[in-house]
Amino acid sequence: AREVDTGNVRLVLQGRSGYLLSILEALRVPTESQAVIFSKTSLQSHYISPSNPRALFFSDEVTIGFIPNAPLLEISALDPQLGLIFYAIENRQSERPEIARGDSCLSCHESRNTLDVPGMLIRSIGVGDGGQTMPQLGNYISDHRSPFEERWGGWFITGKTGSARHMGNMMIAASATSDRASRSPKPMASLEGRFDLAGYPSRFSDVGSVMVLNHQARMTNLLVRVGWETRVALDRREKNPQEKEIAERLIAADSSELVDYMLFVDEAPLPGGFESTSGFKEKFFALGPQDSRGPSLRQLDLKKRLFLYPCSYMIYSRAFDELPAATKEAVYARLWSVLSGKEKAGKYSKLSSPDRGAIVSILLETKPDLPAYYKPLGK
């Protein structure tokens, strides 16, 4: 926003997409991340319909929302300590476009559904043929733990989704009953023929992109929430030394929850092989980092699970790096306890020895602040 204000960055209006392409380029958000939503579930919901859907584009820290013919481009950016901060820019010709900060989005984006921090919100809801929401036929918050039967209501999904029953690609008649709200929709190769694609930079709403976004939403909110709780607990401990044990228990519990989510302990298994066809899989992998042999935490699997190596790439994010030192130390200790096999709880048995070894190997080469007690496994 400062660069636009000073004229160092020039935004160019381009046809039906308006300033979208310039914003994506300036914020280094890949067009391949496009995920398309036809439910009326945003600040500008009255502009959204199956014939004029909303497109989301995302990187690790920035999300951009675009609706053709709507007055605003919506932008959210992750502040590691505050959470998501929301902005908008008028998507029409202006001598000097202004990216303005606002808080109206917080009416939905700071609630129990976002862990009570300003955060990401991925909804799956029954949708009528005009885009109207029909929550009586399903209303869920999605992440990588969600059963596929509860995912993607109001979202277009392109690519292959195996034998999964899900709510994507469906507009439901008003007379529908709940048992028809999730099924095995016919796979969509692309969005061509579904609506006017003019202004959208991609022909896809790729299943790989949507699944990564599902994971990233809760991961982002957890990082922010854990940071908030730790700073509050440490402040109280400083003022009331007798609360030291309470603070330590909270940090340990938060660290355990965060590590479990990072390691996909409760990930819903993929029913049959999925396939990403938009170029997102390759683009996401290229964002790195990779270790010297090539493996990366950004490699999608999509055969049995989302990632080839089940450890969140958000470990490289500023939200992780700027966690309070006490929490970061506890997270690293818990992560090592699980990966090294010291933690014997049955829920970690799905992490195979090769998986654990590969994750540690990648982290040793790509995460500079890893504690010295991390060592290659099996050596």
Coordinates of N, CA and C in Angstrom, one line a residue, residues 187-324:
P187 N -16.4 -35.4 -12.1 CA -15.2 -34.6 -12.1 C -15.3 -33.5 -13.2
M188 N -14.7 -32.4 -12.9 CA -14.7 -31.2 -13.8 C -13.2 -31.1 -14.3
A189 N -13.0 -31.2 -15.6 CA -11.6 -31.0 -16.1 C -11.2 -29.5 -15.9
S190 N -12.1 -28.6 -16.2 CA -11.9 -27.2 -16.1 C -13.2 -26.4 -15.8
L191 N -13.1 -25.1 -15.7 CA -14.3 -24.3 -15.5 C -15.0 -23.9 -16.8
E192 N -14.4 -24.3 -17.9 CA -15.0 -23.8 -19.2 C -16.4 -24.3 -19.4
G193 N -17.3 -23.4 -19.8 CA -18.7 -23.7 -20.0 C -19.5 -23.6 -18.8
R194 N -18.9 -23.3 -17.6 CA -19.7 -23.2 -16.4 C -20.2 -21.7 -16.2
F195 N -19.3 -20.8 -16.7 CA -19.7 -19.3 -16.6 C -18.7 -18.6 -17.5
D196 N -18.9 -17.3 -17.6 CA -18.0 -16.5 -18.4 C -16.6 -16.3 -17.7
L197 N -15.6 -16.8 -18.3 CA -14.3 -16.8 -17.7 C -13.5 -15.6 -17.9
A198 N -14.0 -14.6 -18.7 CA -13.3 -13.3 -18.9 C -13.0 -12.7 -17.6
G199 N -11.8 -12.3 -17.4 CA -11.3 -11.6 -16.2 C -10.7 -12.6 -15.2
Y200 N -11.0 -13.9 -15.2 CA -10.3 -14.8 -14.4 C -9.0 -15.3 -15.0
P201 N -7.9 -15.2 -14.3 CA -6.6 -15.6 -14.9 C -6.4 -17.1 -15.1
S202 N -7.3 -17.9 -14.6 CA -7.1 -19.4 -14.7 C -8.4 -20.0 -15.1
R203 N -8.4 -21.2 -15.7 CA -9.6 -21.9 -16.1 C -9.9 -23.0 -15.0
F204 N -9.2 -22.9 -13.9 CA -9.3 -24.0 -12.9 C -9.7 -23.5 -11.5
S205 N -10.3 -24.4 -10.7 CA -10.4 -24.3 -9.3 C -9.9 -25.6 -8.7
D206 N -8.6 -25.7 -8.7 CA -7.9 -27.0 -8.6 C -8.1 -27.6 -7.2
V207 N -8.3 -28.9 -7.2 CA -8.5 -29.6 -6.0 C -7.3 -29.6 -5.1
G208 N -6.1 -29.6 -5.7 CA -4.9 -29.4 -4.9 C -4.8 -28.1 -4.2
S209 N -5.1 -27.0 -4.9 CA -5.1 -25.7 -4.4 C -6.1 -25.5 -3.2
V210 N -7.3 -26.0 -3.5 CA -8.4 -25.9 -2.4 C -8.0 -26.7 -1.2
M211 N -7.4 -27.9 -1.3 CA -7.0 -28.7 -0.2 C -5.9 -28.0 0.6
V212 N -4.9 -27.4 -0.1 CA -3.8 -26.7 0.6 C -4.4 -25.5 1.4
L213 N -5.4 -24.8 0.7 CA -6.0 -23.7 1.4 C -6.8 -24.1 2.6
N214 N -7.4 -25.3 2.5 CA -8.1 -25.8 3.7 C -7.2 -26.1 4.8
H215 N -6.0 -26.6 4.5 CA -5.0 -26.9 5.6 C -4.5 -25.5 6.1
Q216 N -4.2 -24.6 5.3 CA -3.5 -23.4 5.7 C -4.4 -22.5 6.6
A217 N -5.7 -22.6 6.3 CA -6.6 -21.7 7.1 C -6.5 -22.0 8.6
R218 N -6.7 -23.3 9.0 CA -6.6 -23.6 10.5 C -5.2 -23.4 11.0
M219 N -4.2 -23.8 10.1 CA -2.8 -23.6 10.6 C -2.5 -22.2 10.9
T220 N -2.9 -21.3 10.1 CA -2.7 -19.9 10.3 C -3.4 -19.4 11.6
N221 N -4.6 -19.8 11.8 CA -5.4 -19.4 13.0 C -4.8 -20.0 14.2
L222 N -4.3 -21.3 14.2 CA -3.6 -21.9 15.3 C -2.4 -21.1 15.7
L223 N -1.6 -20.8 14.7 CA -0.3 -20.0 15.0 C -0.6 -18.7 15.7
V224 N -1.6 -18.0 15.2 CA -2.0 -16.7 15.8 C -2.5 -16.9 17.2
R225 N -3.4 -17.9 17.4 CA -4.1 -18.1 18.7 C -3.0 -18.5 19.7
V226 N -2.1 -19.4 19.3 CA -1.1 -19.9 20.3 C -0.2 -18.7 20.7
G227 N 0.1 -17.9 19.7 CA 1.0 -16.7 20.0 C 0.3 -15.8 21.0
W228 N -1.0 -15.5 20.8 CA -1.8 -14.7 21.7 C -1.8 -15.3 23.1
E229 N -2.2 -16.6 23.2 CA -2.3 -17.2 24.5 C -1.0 -17.2 25.3
T230 N 0.1 -17.4 24.6 CA 1.4 -17.5 25.2 C 1.7 -16.1 25.8
R231 N 1.6 -15.1 25.0 CA 1.9 -13.7 25.4 C 1.1 -13.3 26.6
V232 N -0.2 -13.6 26.6 CA -1.0 -13.3 27.8 C -0.6 -14.1 29.0
A233 N -0.3 -15.4 28.8 CA 0.2 -16.2 30.0 C 1.5 -15.7 30.5
L234 N 2.4 -15.4 29.7 CA 3.7 -14.9 30.1 C 3.6 -13.6 30.9
D235 N 2.7 -12.7 30.4 CA 2.5 -11.4 31.0 C 1.9 -11.7 32.4
R236 N 1.0 -12.6 32.5 CA 0.4 -12.8 33.8 C 1.4 -13.5 34.8
R237 N 2.2 -14.3 34.2 CA 3.3 -15.0 35.1 C 4.2 -14.0 35.6
E238 N 4.6 -13.0 34.8 CA 5.5 -11.9 35.2 C 4.9 -11.1 36.3
K239 N 3.6 -10.9 36.3 CA 2.9 -10.1 37.3 C 2.6 -10.9 38.5
N240 N 2.4 -12.2 38.3 CA 2.0 -13.1 39.4 C 2.8 -14.4 39.3
P241 N 4.0 -14.4 39.9 CA 4.9 -15.5 39.8 C 4.3 -16.9 40.2
Q242 N 3.3 -16.8 41.0 CA 2.6 -18.1 41.4 C 1.9 -18.8 40.3
E243 N 1.7 -18.0 39.1 CA 1.0 -18.6 38.0 C 2.0 -19.3 37.0
K244 N 3.2 -19.5 37.4 CA 4.2 -20.1 36.5 C 3.8 -21.5 36.0
E245 N 3.3 -22.3 36.9 CA 2.9 -23.6 36.5 C 1.7 -23.6 35.5
I246 N 0.8 -22.7 35.7 CA -0.4 -22.5 34.8 C 0.1 -22.2 33.4
A247 N 1.1 -21.2 33.4 CA 1.6 -20.8 32.0 C 2.3 -21.9 31.4
E248 N 3.1 -22.7 32.1 CA 3.8 -23.8 31.5 C 2.8 -24.9 31.0
R249 N 1.7 -25.2 31.7 CA 0.8 -26.2 31.2 C 0.1 -25.7 30.0
L250 N -0.2 -24.4 29.9 CA -0.9 -23.9 28.7 C 0.0 -23.9 27.5
I251 N 1.3 -23.6 27.7 CA 2.2 -23.6 26.6 C 2.4 -25.1 26.1
A252 N 2.5 -26.0 27.0 CA 2.6 -27.4 26.7 C 1.4 -27.9 25.9
A253 N 0.2 -27.6 26.3 CA -1.0 -28.0 25.7 C -1.1 -27.4 24.3
D254 N -0.8 -26.1 24.2 CA -0.9 -25.4 22.9 C 0.1 -26.0 21.9
S255 N 1.3 -26.3 22.4 CA 2.4 -26.9 21.6 C 2.0 -28.2 21.0
S256 N 1.4 -29.0 21.9 CA 1.0 -30.4 21.5 C -0.1 -30.3 20.4
E257 N -1.1 -29.4 20.6 CA -2.1 -29.2 19.6 C -1.6 -28.8 18.3
L258 N -0.6 -27.8 18.3 CA 0.0 -27.3 17.1 C 0.8 -28.3 16.4
V259 N 1.5 -29.1 17.1 CA 2.4 -30.2 16.5 C 1.5 -31.2 15.8
D260 N 0.4 -31.6 16.5 CA -0.5 -32.6 15.9 C -1.0 -32.1 14.6
Y261 N -1.4 -30.9 14.5 CA -2.0 -30.4 13.3 C -0.9 -30.2 12.2
M262 N 0.3 -29.8 12.6 CA 1.4 -29.7 11.7 C 1.8 -31.0 11.0
L263 N 1.7 -32.1 11.8 CA 2.0 -33.4 11.3 C 0.9 -34.2 10.8
F264 N -0.3 -33.6 10.6 CA -1.4 -34.2 9.9 C -1.9 -35.5 10.6
V265 N -1.8 -35.5 11.9 CA -2.1 -36.7 12.7 C -3.5 -37.1 12.5
D266 N -4.4 -36.2 12.4 CA -5.9 -36.5 12.2 C -6.4 -36.2 10.8
E267 N -5.5 -36.2 9.8 CA -5.9 -36.0 8.4 C -6.9 -37.1 7.9
A268 N -7.9 -36.6 7.2 CA -8.8 -37.5 6.6 C -8.2 -38.2 5.4
P269 N -8.2 -39.5 5.4 CA -7.5 -40.2 4.2 C -8.3 -39.9 2.9
L270 N -7.5 -39.9 1.8 CA -8.1 -39.6 0.5 C -8.7 -40.9 0.0
P271 N -10.0 -40.9 -0.4 CA -10.7 -42.0 -0.9 C -10.3 -42.2 -2.4
G272 N -9.3 -42.9 -2.7 CA -8.9 -43.0 -4.1 C -7.9 -41.9 -4.5
G273 N -7.2 -42.1 -5.6 CA -6.2 -41.1 -6.0 C -6.8 -39.8 -6.5
F274 N -6.3 -38.7 -6.0 CA -6.7 -37.4 -6.5 C -5.7 -36.9 -7.5
E275 N -6.1 -35.9 -8.3 CA -5.1 -35.4 -9.3 C -5.3 -33.9 -9.5
S276 N -4.2 -33.2 -9.4 CA -4.2 -31.7 -9.6 C -3.8 -31.5 -11.0
T277 N -4.6 -30.7 -11.8 CA -4.3 -30.6 -13.2 C -4.1 -29.2 -13.7
S278 N -4.0 -28.2 -12.8 CA -4.0 -26.8 -13.2 C -2.6 -26.2 -13.3
G279 N -1.6 -27.0 -12.8 CA -0.2 -26.4 -12.7 C 0.1 -26.0 -11.3
F280 N -0.9 -26.0 -10.4 CA -0.7 -25.6 -9.0 C 0.3 -26.5 -8.3
K281 N 0.2 -27.8 -8.5 CA 1.1 -28.7 -7.8 C 2.6 -28.4 -8.1
E282 N 2.9 -28.1 -9.4 CA 4.3 -27.8 -9.7 C 4.7 -26.4 -9.2
K283 N 3.8 -25.4 -9.3 CA 4.1 -24.1 -8.9 C 4.3 -24.1 -7.4
F284 N 3.5 -24.8 -6.6 CA 3.6 -24.8 -5.2 C 4.9 -25.4 -4.8
F285 N 5.3 -26.5 -5.4 CA 6.6 -27.2 -5.1 C 7.8 -26.2 -5.4
A286 N 7.7 -25.5 -6.5 CA 8.8 -24.6 -6.9 C 9.0 -23.5 -5.9
L287 N 8.0 -23.2 -5.0 CA 8.2 -22.1 -4.0 C 9.2 -22.5 -3.0
G288 N 9.5 -23.8 -2.8 CA 10.6 -24.3 -1.9 C 10.3 -23.9 -0.5
P289 N 11.4 -24.1 0.4 CA 12.7 -24.6 0.0 C 12.8 -26.1 -0.1
Q290 N 13.9 -26.5 -0.8 CA 14.1 -28.0 -1.0 C 15.5 -28.3 -0.3
D291 N 15.6 -29.6 0.1 CA 16.9 -30.0 0.6 C 17.8 -30.4 -0.6
S292 N 19.0 -30.7 -0.3 CA 20.0 -30.9 -1.4 C 19.7 -32.1 -2.3
R293 N 18.8 -33.0 -1.8 CA 18.4 -34.2 -2.6 C 17.2 -33.9 -3.4
G294 N 16.5 -32.7 -3.1 CA 15.3 -32.4 -3.9 C 14.0 -32.4 -3.1
P295 N 13.8 -33.2 -2.0 CA 12.6 -33.2 -1.3 C 12.2 -31.9 -0.7
S296 N 10.9 -31.7 -0.5 CA 10.4 -30.4 0.0 C 9.1 -30.7 0.8
L297 N 8.8 -29.9 1.8 CA 7.6 -30.0 2.5 C 6.4 -29.5 1.6
R298 N 6.7 -28.9 0.5 CA 5.7 -28.4 -0.5 C 5.3 -29.5 -1.6
Q299 N 5.8 -30.7 -1.4 CA 5.4 -31.7 -2.4 C 4.1 -32.3 -2.1
L300 N 3.2 -32.2 -3.0 CA 1.8 -32.8 -2.9 C 1.9 -34.3 -3.2
D301 N 1.2 -35.1 -2.5 CA 1.1 -36.5 -2.8 C -0.2 -36.8 -3.6
L302 N -1.4 -36.6 -2.9 CA -2.7 -36.7 -3.5 C -3.0 -38.1 -3.9
K303 N -2.2 -39.1 -3.5 CA -2.6 -40.5 -3.7 C -3.3 -41.1 -2.5
K304 N -2.6 -40.9 -1.3 CA -3.2 -41.4 -0.1 C -3.5 -40.2 0.9
R305 N -2.8 -39.1 0.7 CA -2.9 -38.0 1.6 C -2.5 -36.7 0.8
L306 N -2.6 -35.6 1.5 CA -2.4 -34.3 0.8 C -0.9 -34.1 0.5
F307 N 0.0 -34.3 1.4 CA 1.4 -34.0 1.2 C 2.3 -35.3 1.2
L308 N 3.3 -35.3 0.4 CA 4.2 -36.4 0.4 C 4.9 -36.6 1.7
Y309 N 5.3 -35.5 2.3 CA 6.0 -35.6 3.6 C 5.1 -34.8 4.6
P310 N 4.4 -35.5 5.5 CA 3.4 -34.9 6.3 C 3.9 -34.0 7.5
C311 N 4.3 -32.8 7.1 CA 4.7 -31.8 8.0 C 4.4 -30.5 7.3
S312 N 3.8 -29.6 8.0 CA 3.3 -28.3 7.4 C 4.4 -27.4 6.9
Y313 N 4.3 -27.0 5.7 CA 5.2 -26.0 5.1 C 5.1 -24.6 5.9
M314 N 4.0 -24.4 6.6 CA 3.9 -23.2 7.4 C 4.9 -23.1 8.5
I315 N 5.7 -24.1 8.7 CA 6.8 -24.0 9.6 C 7.9 -23.0 9.2
Y316 N 7.8 -22.6 7.9 CA 8.7 -21.6 7.3 C 8.1 -20.2 7.4
S317 N 6.8 -20.1 7.9 CA 6.1 -18.8 7.8 C 6.6 -17.8 8.9
R318 N 6.4 -16.5 8.7 CA 6.7 -15.6 9.8 C 5.9 -15.8 11.0
A319 N 4.7 -16.3 10.8 CA 3.8 -16.5 12.0 C 4.4 -17.6 12.9
F320 N 5.1 -18.6 12.3 CA 5.8 -19.6 13.1 C 7.1 -18.9 13.7
D321 N 7.9 -18.3 12.9 CA 9.2 -17.8 13.3 C 9.0 -16.7 14.4
E322 N 7.9 -16.0 14.4 CA 7.7 -15.0 15.4 C 6.8 -15.4 16.6
L323 N 6.7 -16.7 16.8 CA 6.0 -17.2 18.0 C 6.9 -16.8 19.2
P324 N 6.3 -16.5 20.4 CA 7.2 -16.2 21.5 C 8.2 -17.3 21.8

